[in-house]
Amino acid sequence: MKKNVSAVLIAMAAAMVFASPAYALDHEIVILHTNDTHCGIEENIGFSGLSWYKKEVQKETPYVALVDAGDAIQGAPVGTLSEGEYLIQIMNQAGYDFAIPGNHEFDYGMDRFLSLYGQLDCGYYSCNFVNLPSGKNVFKAYKMVQYDDVKVAYIGVSTPESITKSTPKYFQDEKGNYIYGFCEDNTGEALYNRVQTTIDKVKAEGADYVVLVGHLGKDGVTERWSSEALIENTSGADVLIDGHSHEAYTETISDKDGNPVLLAQTGTKFKNIGKITITPEGQIEAELISNVAAADADMDAKIAGIKAQYEESLKTVLGHTDVDLTDKNPATGERAVRNSETNLGDLCADAYRTLTGADIGIMNGGGIRAGIKTGDITYEDALTVYPYGNMVCMVRVSGQQIKDALELGASLYPKESGGFIHPSGMTYTIDSSVPSSVQVDEKRNFVGVAGEYRVKDIMVGGEPLDTEKMYTVASHNYWLKSGGDGMSMLAKGELLLDEVMVDVDTITTYVNEYLGGTVGAEYANPKGQGRITIK
């Protein structure tokens, strides 16, 4: 018989065919998949729609698997207030069969994540999340499931970006030595080899189909660790269910041996449900489900019970805004804070600088997770902007270190970067005609700049930046203590203020104590105040 791979969005695309051994299968195998739901429990399709759809599919075939490709437990107050536990309860209610850790599964600390691993009924899987002292996998690498005579191997693959896209210290011991890793190196070979070894192992154990479940992504990620690069440098997989870059796609990519591999990702926050179907004839089809017809009463009851435990406190009014504070491009509605200035980015950076008295305040675009609409600012609004629970810090660093940080933040422009810097007390220009020559180590930490800087005309307090001068910089512990997003130069600064306030309180304290309780006309322009110029 044949395996056929076809990517389907609305209408089925032309099938691609490659040979496979014959075996018996009396029903379709359906793999439903999610990724980057980021606590969007009731957004778009939501968990209720997912649960209803899963039950409908189960009426047609007994062979249904539900898998998640990471970043499920962080991103909104329901996750922050429970440190992920409420999301684990909801995932258990949905009946996940396989899940992998995305980078944000680690945001509550390693001890907390390992505790949540024990609470998730299906557990977490990852072939490349490794305990470095022993060299052993932290979790099981794969799960083999048999449907009739057909064996399907599900292999977990975590992004090596996890170390810098979560908090680096969570992967270190008390002396700063890394004790956890993700097979990261400067070539990608360590990741490819680990995945290939796992594919070979499950094939030897009789797997008829190999489904990689990866939190890797395509756009705006480290190229050598992208889903496309992994497929092109390995062989033997049939499907790669993807996550991390918040994109929606179904397509085929040729592997190392020229065989087609189906690649699929659903976007973020339940904009779609992914559906992979293996037919009795051996054809593999993919589609994205963007609408479902009904909700699941059991899931609705579960979510209502969880919401009742925390919802009242979220309604507390903490301030007011006369303008929309946005994280998006007002013309397109697309996310903007990771590659351009916005008024919310300005406000966040202003709060850091003003509350600490620093020369400069900086905010990472990746740390701003939502906007705030005109009207009252509630505790829920503030937590939705800042779901991480980072702490305010201030360091003293040189002008050169500041320049290097700006250069790293602008290195991917015009692509998105979570390390894109929103400044306060400082302005700068990005010359996009200058190619980035930022150098990073195998863990994506900043090393240096090999050529011309694309960041220019840096002004601090109305004066040109002096690379020899020392400045005080306020931000959060993720950057200033842990060197998150690769900002190792900032973590080398002299720590002056150490975790003096949780980030969610900076917005409301700044609005009430310095803006008279209301965000007004000074922040009216959604594109910000002209602090970042793009050439």
Short mmCIF file of C-alpha atoms in Angstrom, two decimals, residues 32-433:
data_model
loop_
_atom_site.label_atom_id
_atom_site.label_comp_id
_atom_site.label_asym_id
_atom_site.label_seq_id
_atom_site.Cartn_x
_atom_site.Cartn_y
_atom_site.Cartn_z
CA LEU A 32 -6.20 16.61 16.57
CA HIS A 33 -3.57 19.13 17.54
CA THR A 34 -3.17 22.48 19.27
CA ASN A 35 -0.25 24.81 19.89
CA ASP A 36 0.43 28.14 21.60
CA THR A 37 -3.00 28.31 23.20
CA HIS A 38 -1.44 30.60 25.87
CA CYS A 39 -4.29 30.31 28.37
CA GLY A 40 -6.87 31.29 25.75
CA ILE A 41 -9.35 28.95 27.38
CA GLU A 42 -12.42 30.67 25.88
CA GLU A 43 -10.91 32.54 22.93
CA ASN A 44 -11.94 31.66 19.38
CA ILE A 45 -12.76 27.92 19.34
CA GLY A 46 -11.54 27.52 22.91
CA PHE A 47 -11.31 24.36 24.96
CA SER A 48 -15.08 23.89 24.89
CA GLY A 49 -15.19 23.88 21.08
CA LEU A 50 -12.17 21.59 20.98
CA SER A 51 -13.79 19.13 23.36
CA TRP A 52 -17.04 19.13 21.40
CA TYR A 53 -15.23 18.59 18.11
CA LYS A 54 -13.15 15.77 19.54
CA LYS A 55 -16.30 13.96 20.66
CA GLU A 56 -17.83 14.40 17.20
CA VAL A 57 -14.75 12.86 15.56
CA GLN A 58 -14.86 9.98 18.03
CA LYS A 59 -18.34 9.12 16.72
CA GLU A 60 -16.74 8.38 13.33
CA THR A 61 -13.58 6.55 14.41
CA PRO A 62 -12.25 5.02 17.63
CA TYR A 63 -8.72 6.09 16.72
CA VAL A 64 -8.49 9.71 17.87
CA ALA A 65 -5.46 11.32 19.48
CA LEU A 66 -5.24 14.84 20.92
CA VAL A 67 -1.77 16.37 21.10
CA ASP A 68 -0.38 19.76 22.14
CA ALA A 69 2.78 21.35 20.75
CA GLY A 70 3.56 23.62 23.69
CA ASP A 71 2.96 27.02 25.33
CA ALA A 72 -0.39 26.12 26.84
CA ILE A 73 -0.06 27.10 30.51
CA GLN A 74 1.11 30.73 30.31
CA GLY A 75 -0.28 33.90 28.78
CA ALA A 76 -3.28 35.11 30.82
CA PRO A 77 -4.38 35.51 34.46
CA VAL A 78 -5.86 32.01 34.62
CA GLY A 79 -2.31 30.73 34.19
CA THR A 80 -0.46 33.35 36.21
CA LEU A 81 -2.65 33.15 39.31
CA SER A 82 -2.40 29.35 39.48
CA GLU A 83 1.16 29.04 38.11
CA GLY A 84 -0.22 26.83 35.36
CA GLU A 85 -2.26 24.43 37.48
CA TYR A 86 -5.70 25.52 36.23
CA LEU A 87 -4.56 24.90 32.65
CA ILE A 88 -3.36 21.42 33.52
CA GLN A 89 -6.79 20.68 34.99
CA ILE A 90 -8.47 21.90 31.80
CA MET A 91 -6.12 19.90 29.59
CA ASN A 92 -6.89 16.79 31.63
CA GLN A 93 -10.59 17.46 31.13
CA ALA A 94 -10.02 17.71 27.36
CA GLY A 95 -8.22 14.37 27.42
CA TYR A 96 -4.84 15.09 25.84
CA ASP A 97 -2.89 12.02 24.81
CA PHE A 98 0.48 13.65 24.16
CA ALA A 99 2.03 17.01 25.03
CA ILE A 100 5.43 18.66 24.81
CA PRO A 101 6.91 21.60 26.71
CA GLY A 102 7.18 24.86 24.82
CA ASN A 103 9.55 27.52 26.10
CA HIS A 104 6.81 29.13 28.21
CA GLU A 105 6.02 25.94 30.10
CA PHE A 106 9.15 26.79 32.11
CA ASP A 107 8.07 30.34 33.05
CA TYR A 108 7.05 29.44 36.58
CA GLY A 109 10.41 27.85 37.35
CA MET A 110 11.81 24.35 36.88
CA ASP A 111 10.54 22.96 40.18
CA ARG A 112 7.03 24.16 39.39
CA PHE A 113 7.10 22.76 35.88
CA LEU A 114 8.30 19.35 37.04
CA SER A 115 5.42 19.38 39.53
CA LEU A 116 2.94 20.21 36.76
CA TYR A 117 4.41 17.39 34.66
CA GLY A 118 3.30 15.01 37.36
CA GLN A 119 -0.23 16.47 37.33
CA LEU A 120 -0.79 16.25 33.56
CA ASP A 121 -2.46 12.89 32.90
CA CYS A 122 -0.64 12.25 29.62
CA GLY A 123 2.66 13.69 30.87
CA TYR A 124 5.14 15.65 28.76
CA TYR A 125 7.50 14.21 26.15
CA SER A 126 10.70 15.57 24.64
CA CYS A 127 13.56 13.75 22.96
CA ASN A 128 15.96 16.69 23.32
CA PHE A 129 15.27 18.07 26.81
CA VAL A 130 18.30 16.70 28.60
CA ASN A 131 19.76 16.59 32.10
CA LEU A 132 23.31 17.64 31.29
CA PRO A 133 25.21 15.99 34.17
CA SER A 134 23.74 12.58 33.30
CA GLY A 135 23.10 13.11 29.59
CA LYS A 136 19.70 11.45 30.03
CA ASN A 137 16.33 12.69 28.85
CA VAL A 138 14.32 14.50 31.50
CA PHE A 139 11.08 13.10 30.06
CA LYS A 140 10.31 10.16 27.82
CA ALA A 141 11.31 10.90 24.23
CA TYR A 142 8.31 9.35 22.52
CA LYS A 143 5.07 7.45 22.86
CA MET A 144 4.13 4.47 20.68
CA VAL A 145 0.42 3.95 20.08
CA GLN A 146 -1.06 0.98 18.24
CA TYR A 147 -4.24 1.27 16.15
CA ASP A 148 -5.23 -2.15 14.80
CA ASP A 149 -2.00 -3.42 13.25
CA VAL A 150 -0.66 0.12 12.74
CA LYS A 151 1.88 1.64 15.10
CA VAL A 152 2.20 5.43 15.30
CA ALA A 153 5.16 6.91 17.16
CA TYR A 154 4.75 10.41 18.61
CA ILE A 155 8.12 12.10 19.27
CA GLY A 156 8.46 15.32 21.27
CA VAL A 157 10.89 18.02 20.12
CA SER A 158 11.41 21.18 22.20
CA THR A 159 12.97 24.36 20.87
CA PRO A 160 16.57 24.96 21.97
CA GLU A 161 15.49 28.60 22.21
CA SER A 162 13.79 27.65 25.49
CA ILE A 163 16.87 28.65 27.49
CA THR A 164 16.76 32.28 26.37
CA LYS A 165 13.03 32.47 25.59
CA SER A 166 12.17 31.51 29.14
CA THR A 167 14.42 32.45 32.10
CA PRO A 168 18.00 31.17 31.78
CA LYS A 169 18.54 30.71 35.52
CA TYR A 170 15.79 28.07 35.59
CA PHE A 171 18.12 25.79 33.62
CA GLN A 172 21.13 26.41 35.89
CA ASP A 173 22.28 25.30 39.31
CA GLU A 174 22.94 27.73 42.17
CA LYS A 175 26.43 28.39 40.80
CA GLY A 176 25.19 29.39 37.35
CA ASN A 177 26.20 26.16 35.63
CA TYR A 178 23.74 24.83 33.08
CA ILE A 179 22.28 21.54 34.24
CA TYR A 180 19.53 21.33 31.60
CA GLY A 181 19.83 21.68 27.84
CA PHE A 182 17.99 21.12 24.57
CA CYS A 183 20.77 19.81 22.31
CA GLU A 184 21.64 23.34 21.26
CA ASP A 185 24.78 24.20 19.29
CA ASN A 186 25.87 26.64 16.60
CA THR A 187 25.21 24.25 13.72
CA GLY A 188 21.93 22.55 14.58
CA GLU A 189 23.59 19.15 14.27
CA ALA A 190 23.11 18.27 17.93
CA LEU A 191 19.35 18.67 17.56
CA TYR A 192 19.19 16.88 14.20
CA ASN A 193 21.22 13.95 15.52
CA ARG A 194 19.10 13.57 18.63
CA VAL A 195 15.87 13.59 16.63
CA GLN A 196 17.28 11.23 13.98
CA THR A 197 18.43 8.79 16.64
CA THR A 198 14.93 8.80 18.10
CA ILE A 199 13.30 8.31 14.70
CA ASP A 200 15.61 5.37 14.02
CA LYS A 201 14.78 3.89 17.42
CA VAL A 202 11.01 3.97 16.92
CA LYS A 203 11.38 2.62 13.39
CA ALA A 204 13.36 -0.28 14.79
CA GLU A 205 10.53 -0.87 17.24
CA GLY A 206 8.07 -1.21 14.37
CA ALA A 207 6.60 2.27 13.95
CA ASP A 208 4.62 2.52 10.71
CA TYR A 209 4.19 6.28 11.03
CA VAL A 210 6.38 8.81 12.80
CA VAL A 211 4.75 12.02 14.01
CA LEU A 212 7.11 14.69 15.35
CA VAL A 213 5.40 17.10 17.73
CA GLY A 214 7.66 20.12 17.88
CA HIS A 215 7.73 23.58 19.38
CA LEU A 216 10.06 24.98 16.72
CA GLY A 217 8.33 27.44 14.37
CA LYS A 218 9.30 29.04 11.07
CA ASP A 219 9.18 32.84 10.97
CA GLY A 220 11.16 34.84 13.51
CA VAL A 221 12.95 31.87 15.07
CA THR A 222 16.56 30.66 15.01
CA GLU A 223 16.83 29.28 11.50
CA ARG A 224 18.88 26.19 12.30
CA TRP A 225 16.30 25.15 14.91
CA SER A 226 13.24 25.84 12.76
CA SER A 227 10.77 23.13 11.77
CA GLU A 228 11.87 23.37 8.14
CA ALA A 229 15.54 22.94 9.04
CA LEU A 230 14.77 19.92 11.21
CA ILE A 231 12.85 18.22 8.40
CA GLU A 232 15.51 18.99 5.81
CA ASN A 233 18.25 17.53 8.03
CA THR A 234 16.53 14.32 9.13
CA SER A 235 14.70 11.46 7.44
CA GLY A 236 11.99 8.99 8.32
CA ALA A 237 9.32 11.28 9.79
CA ASP A 238 5.89 11.49 8.15
CA VAL A 239 4.43 14.51 9.98
CA LEU A 240 5.72 17.43 12.01
CA ILE A 241 3.08 19.15 14.13
CA ASP A 242 4.57 22.56 14.87
CA GLY A 243 4.30 25.47 17.30
CA HIS A 244 6.23 28.46 18.69
CA SER A 245 5.91 31.02 15.85
CA HIS A 246 2.12 31.48 16.08
CA GLU A 247 1.64 30.84 12.38
CA ALA A 248 -1.13 28.88 10.67
CA TYR A 249 -0.12 26.58 7.82
CA THR A 250 -0.31 23.11 6.34
CA GLU A 251 2.32 22.25 3.74
CA THR A 252 4.83 19.62 2.75
CA ILE A 253 8.62 19.85 3.06
CA SER A 254 11.10 17.37 1.60
CA ASP A 255 13.26 15.60 4.14
CA LYS A 256 16.95 14.74 3.86
CA ASP A 257 16.17 11.85 1.51
CA GLY A 258 13.72 13.81 -0.62
CA ASN A 259 10.58 12.29 0.89
CA PRO A 260 7.63 14.58 1.71
CA VAL A 261 6.86 15.42 5.34
CA LEU A 262 3.59 17.07 6.27
CA LEU A 263 4.12 20.23 8.34
CA ALA A 264 1.23 21.88 10.21
CA GLN A 265 0.70 24.63 12.78
CA THR A 266 -2.59 26.14 13.98
CA GLY A 267 -1.69 29.74 14.89
CA THR A 268 -2.36 30.79 18.49
CA LYS A 269 -5.17 30.91 21.05
CA PHE A 270 -7.43 28.42 19.28
CA LYS A 271 -7.77 30.32 16.03
CA ASN A 272 -7.77 26.84 14.53
CA ILE A 273 -7.77 23.21 15.53
CA GLY A 274 -5.34 21.09 13.56
CA LYS A 275 -6.53 17.80 12.12
CA ILE A 276 -4.25 15.12 10.67
CA THR A 277 -6.00 12.12 9.13
CA ILE A 278 -4.37 8.81 8.23
CA THR A 279 -6.83 6.94 6.03
CA PRO A 280 -7.18 3.14 5.79
CA GLU A 281 -5.56 3.46 2.34
CA GLY A 282 -2.47 5.07 3.90
CA GLN A 283 -3.11 8.64 2.79
CA ILE A 284 -2.10 11.42 5.19
CA GLU A 285 -4.23 14.56 5.03
CA ALA A 286 -4.08 17.82 6.98
CA GLU A 287 -6.55 20.60 7.52
CA LEU A 288 -7.17 23.52 9.84
CA ILE A 289 -10.58 23.72 11.48
CA SER A 290 -11.47 27.38 12.07
CA ASN A 291 -15.06 26.96 13.26
CA VAL A 292 -17.02 24.37 15.22
CA ALA A 293 -20.77 24.08 15.53
CA ALA A 294 -21.27 23.72 19.28
CA ALA A 295 -19.74 23.73 22.75
CA ASP A 296 -19.10 20.95 25.23
CA ALA A 297 -21.19 21.21 28.41
CA ASP A 298 -18.73 19.28 30.56
CA MET A 299 -15.86 21.54 29.58
CA ASP A 300 -17.99 24.64 30.09
CA ALA A 301 -18.77 23.49 33.62
CA LYS A 302 -15.09 22.79 34.34
CA ILE A 303 -14.02 26.25 33.13
CA ALA A 304 -16.85 27.97 35.03
CA GLY A 305 -15.76 26.29 38.25
CA ILE A 306 -12.16 27.40 37.76
CA LYS A 307 -13.15 30.96 36.83
CA ALA A 308 -15.26 31.27 39.97
CA GLN A 309 -12.13 30.74 42.06
CA TYR A 310 -10.33 33.84 40.80
CA GLU A 311 -12.60 36.02 38.68
CA GLU A 312 -13.90 38.45 41.31
CA SER A 313 -10.44 39.79 42.17
CA LEU A 314 -9.72 40.38 38.48
CA LYS A 315 -12.52 42.94 38.25
CA THR A 316 -10.81 45.37 40.65
CA VAL A 317 -10.38 48.77 38.93
CA LEU A 318 -6.82 50.05 39.18
CA GLY A 319 -6.93 53.11 36.91
CA HIS A 320 -8.33 54.52 33.67
CA THR A 321 -7.17 55.19 30.12
CA ASP A 322 -8.66 57.70 27.70
CA VAL A 323 -6.93 56.01 24.76
CA ASP A 324 -6.48 52.49 23.44
CA LEU A 325 -3.09 51.22 24.58
CA THR A 326 -2.13 48.82 21.84
CA ASP A 327 0.32 46.07 21.07
CA LYS A 328 -0.80 45.99 17.44
CA ASN A 329 -0.42 47.89 14.18
CA PRO A 330 -3.59 50.01 14.01
CA ALA A 331 -3.70 49.76 10.20
CA THR A 332 -3.48 45.97 9.94
CA GLY A 333 -4.47 44.67 13.37
CA GLU A 334 -1.33 42.52 13.38
CA ARG A 335 1.00 42.31 16.39
CA ALA A 336 3.51 45.18 16.32
CA VAL A 337 5.40 45.26 19.63
CA ARG A 338 8.09 42.83 18.45
CA ASN A 339 9.31 44.96 15.55
CA SER A 340 8.01 48.52 16.01
CA GLU A 341 7.12 51.16 18.57
CA THR A 342 3.63 51.34 20.09
CA ASN A 343 2.07 53.58 22.73
CA LEU A 344 1.78 50.64 25.13
CA GLY A 345 5.46 49.86 24.70
CA ASP A 346 6.23 53.50 25.52
CA LEU A 347 4.01 53.38 28.61
CA CYS A 348 5.60 50.18 29.93
CA ALA A 349 9.12 51.54 29.49
CA ASP A 350 8.11 54.88 31.04
CA ALA A 351 6.77 53.07 34.10
CA TYR A 352 10.05 51.23 34.65
CA ARG A 353 12.14 54.39 34.28
CA THR A 354 9.90 56.70 36.31
CA LEU A 355 9.30 54.38 39.25
CA THR A 356 13.02 53.65 39.69
CA GLY A 357 14.48 57.04 38.75
CA ALA A 358 16.75 55.39 36.17
CA ASP A 359 18.31 57.19 33.22
CA ILE A 360 16.71 54.70 30.84
CA GLY A 361 13.77 52.33 30.96
CA ILE A 362 13.56 49.42 28.53
CA MET A 363 10.83 46.90 27.83
CA ASN A 364 10.99 43.79 25.66
CA GLY A 365 8.33 43.45 22.99
CA GLY A 366 7.95 39.77 23.80
CA GLY A 367 6.95 40.66 27.36
CA ILE A 368 3.88 42.64 26.26
CA ARG A 369 1.18 40.08 25.65
CA ALA A 370 -1.97 42.16 25.07
CA GLY A 371 -3.33 45.70 24.81
CA ILE A 372 -5.70 47.70 27.05
CA LYS A 373 -8.89 49.19 25.63
CA THR A 374 -10.16 52.69 26.44
CA GLY A 375 -11.92 52.74 29.81
CA ASP A 376 -11.18 51.38 33.27
CA ILE A 377 -7.95 49.46 33.75
CA THR A 378 -8.65 46.34 35.80
CA TYR A 379 -6.34 43.90 37.51
CA GLU A 380 -7.18 41.46 34.74
CA ASP A 381 -6.08 43.99 32.11
CA ALA A 382 -2.74 44.49 33.82
CA LEU A 383 -2.18 40.75 34.25
CA THR A 384 -3.05 40.13 30.61
CA VAL A 385 -0.39 42.63 29.53
CA TYR A 386 2.13 41.20 32.00
CA PRO A 387 1.39 37.50 32.65
CA TYR A 388 4.95 36.50 33.61
CA GLY A 389 5.29 37.91 37.11
CA ASN A 390 8.70 39.44 36.36
CA MET A 391 10.23 41.76 38.94
CA VAL A 392 11.51 45.33 38.55
CA CYS A 393 15.28 45.73 38.73
CA MET A 394 17.83 48.45 37.94
CA VAL A 395 21.45 48.04 36.86
CA ARG A 396 24.38 50.28 36.00
CA VAL A 397 25.87 49.46 32.59
CA SER A 398 28.08 51.17 30.04
CA GLY A 399 26.88 52.98 26.95
CA GLN A 400 28.52 50.21 24.91
CA GLN A 401 26.45 47.56 26.69
CA ILE A 402 23.30 49.57 25.95
CA LYS A 403 24.30 49.87 22.29
CA ASP A 404 24.91 46.13 22.12
CA ALA A 405 21.51 45.42 23.68
CA LEU A 406 19.77 47.66 21.13
CA GLU A 407 21.66 45.94 18.32
CA LEU A 408 20.63 42.49 19.49
CA GLY A 409 17.03 43.65 19.85
CA ALA A 410 17.04 44.97 16.27
CA SER A 411 18.99 42.08 14.76
CA LEU A 412 15.99 40.28 13.27
CA TYR A 413 14.17 43.39 11.99
CA PRO A 414 11.88 43.46 10.01
CA LYS A 415 11.08 40.02 11.40
CA GLU A 416 9.66 39.85 14.89
CA SER A 417 11.88 39.48 17.94
CA GLY A 418 10.80 39.07 21.54
CA GLY A 419 13.94 41.02 22.43
CA PHE A 420 12.91 44.13 20.47
CA ILE A 421 13.52 47.10 22.79
CA HIS A 422 10.96 49.77 23.68
CA PRO A 423 12.85 52.66 25.31
CA SER A 424 12.11 55.45 27.76
CA GLY A 425 14.57 58.30 28.23
CA MET A 426 16.28 57.16 25.03
CA THR A 427 15.67 57.26 21.28
CA TYR A 428 17.36 55.35 18.48
CA THR A 429 17.26 54.57 14.76
CA ILE A 430 17.35 51.20 13.02
CA ASP A 431 18.99 51.31 9.60
CA SER A 432 17.45 48.22 8.04
CA SER A 433 19.71 48.49 4.99
#
